[in-house]
């Protein structure tokens, strides 16, 4: 049997925190190993034990979810971060993507579905609930496709050589390197090299910012 995914849950609402932790612990393959009531406490918990996935509430005192996610990315890059929110935070969603956060979910999601998404995030996929996905569609896809402000970006993408364009098209689908490599018949090392070339050609340093721009530009 594979080892359970170790989860840290940070939420300032004790009822939500304890209830969600209890529900997740009943799901196969998930173990909530730590809980925290704010971002500062979450970072302390991460320093004490190994965690695979951190579920962070967007709105927390002391250190909010976005600031915490930034510190997790800096201090514990192997931890997959998934943001949780009660409401549709468009600005928080964009900031989360820019930080390479692995997912953005609303708290009304059923625990069984949340468990599956945690497993996907741990496997390297980006996960979004229905409402955050709709935010992306409404805010970016429809308005950006014909926006002349993205003409330069679109021109740069169209100038990519075929081998990089194929990688770009899969990269902005939030697929992990292993999946991209399998789909293109390449080694993971080659995919990493191609992604580095794409970042250089387009002027980006991380997947989140590139994906946001690509969505805005209509890709």
mmCIF file of N, CA and C in Angstrom, residues 10 25 46 52 64 72 76 80 89 101 105 109 122 129-130 132 141 148 169 174 186 188-189 202:
data_model
loop_
_atom_site.group_PDB
_atom_site.id
_atom_site.type_symbol
_atom_site.label_atom_id
_atom_site.label_comp_id
_atom_site.label_asym_id
_atom_site.label_seq_id
_atom_site.Cartn_x
_atom_site.Cartn_y
_atom_site.Cartn_z
ATOM 1 N N UNK A 10 -4.412 24.867 7.081
ATOM 2 C CA UNK A 10 -4.369 26.139 7.792
ATOM 3 C C UNK A 10 -5.633 26.934 7.529
ATOM 4 N N UNK A 25 -9.325 13.048 7.020
ATOM 5 C CA UNK A 25 -8.680 11.879 7.628
ATOM 6 C C UNK A 25 -9.467 10.592 7.400
ATOM 7 N N UNK A 46 5.424 23.398 9.393
ATOM 8 C CA UNK A 46 6.202 22.854 8.276
ATOM 9 C C UNK A 46 7.662 22.642 8.667
ATOM 10 N N UNK A 52 3.413 16.956 2.462
ATOM 11 C CA UNK A 52 3.354 16.844 1.005
ATOM 12 C C UNK A 52 2.507 17.944 0.370
ATOM 13 N N UNK A 64 -1.431 36.024 5.863
ATOM 14 C CA UNK A 64 -2.524 35.487 5.049
ATOM 15 C C UNK A 64 -2.044 34.377 4.118
ATOM 16 N N UNK A 72 6.227 29.414 1.664
ATOM 17 C CA UNK A 72 6.307 27.963 1.456
ATOM 18 C C UNK A 72 7.100 27.672 0.189
ATOM 19 N N UNK A 76 10.056 25.691 1.322
ATOM 20 C CA UNK A 76 9.708 24.278 1.159
ATOM 21 C C UNK A 76 9.172 24.038 -0.250
ATOM 22 N N UNK A 80 3.390 20.961 -2.223
ATOM 23 C CA UNK A 80 2.365 21.463 -3.141
ATOM 24 C C UNK A 80 1.368 22.301 -2.348
ATOM 25 N N UNK A 89 -12.157 34.928 -5.063
ATOM 26 C CA UNK A 89 -11.172 36.005 -4.977
ATOM 27 C C UNK A 89 -10.393 36.062 -6.285
ATOM 28 N N UNK A 101 1.274 28.326 -7.261
ATOM 29 C CA UNK A 101 0.410 27.548 -6.379
ATOM 30 C C UNK A 101 -0.256 26.458 -7.205
ATOM 31 N N UNK A 105 -9.248 26.336 -4.645
ATOM 32 C CA UNK A 105 -10.537 25.666 -4.452
ATOM 33 C C UNK A 105 -11.405 26.444 -3.474
ATOM 34 N N UNK A 109 -16.483 22.537 -1.509
ATOM 35 C CA UNK A 109 -16.224 21.325 -2.276
ATOM 36 C C UNK A 109 -16.374 20.097 -1.366
ATOM 37 N N UNK A 122 -0.686 16.652 -5.519
ATOM 38 C CA UNK A 122 0.530 15.970 -5.080
ATOM 39 C C UNK A 122 1.249 15.314 -6.247
ATOM 40 N N UNK A 129 -11.316 24.478 -8.594
ATOM 41 C CA UNK A 129 -12.726 24.196 -8.425
ATOM 42 C C UNK A 129 -13.530 24.854 -9.538
ATOM 43 N N UNK A 130 -14.810 24.519 -9.664
ATOM 44 C CA UNK A 130 -15.648 25.068 -10.737
ATOM 45 C C UNK A 130 -15.708 26.586 -10.753
ATOM 46 N N UNK A 132 -13.544 28.955 -9.318
ATOM 47 C CA UNK A 132 -12.294 29.586 -9.753
ATOM 48 C C UNK A 132 -12.028 29.402 -11.251
ATOM 49 N N UNK A 141 -10.295 34.746 -20.573
ATOM 50 C CA UNK A 141 -10.429 34.112 -21.877
ATOM 51 C C UNK A 141 -11.225 34.963 -22.857
ATOM 52 N N UNK A 148 -5.366 43.945 -28.100
ATOM 53 C CA UNK A 148 -4.099 44.274 -28.772
ATOM 54 C C UNK A 148 -2.926 44.364 -27.814
ATOM 55 N N UNK A 169 2.288 24.459 -25.678
ATOM 56 C CA UNK A 169 0.858 24.146 -25.677
ATOM 57 C C UNK A 169 0.478 23.226 -24.520
ATOM 58 N N UNK A 174 -1.039 23.270 -17.595
ATOM 59 C CA UNK A 174 -0.646 22.939 -16.214
ATOM 60 C C UNK A 174 -0.296 21.471 -16.052
ATOM 61 N N UNK A 186 9.569 12.482 -25.154
ATOM 62 C CA UNK A 186 10.855 13.071 -24.792
ATOM 63 C C UNK A 186 11.251 12.630 -23.383
ATOM 64 N N UNK A 188 12.387 13.693 -19.498
ATOM 65 C CA UNK A 188 12.040 14.815 -18.632
ATOM 66 C C UNK A 188 13.131 15.879 -18.660
ATOM 67 N N UNK A 189 14.375 15.455 -18.804
ATOM 68 C CA UNK A 189 15.482 16.412 -18.870
ATOM 69 C C UNK A 189 15.336 17.308 -20.103
ATOM 70 N N UNK A 202 10.210 34.006 -24.225
ATOM 71 C CA UNK A 202 9.012 34.803 -23.957
ATOM 72 C C UNK A 202 9.203 35.795 -22.812
#
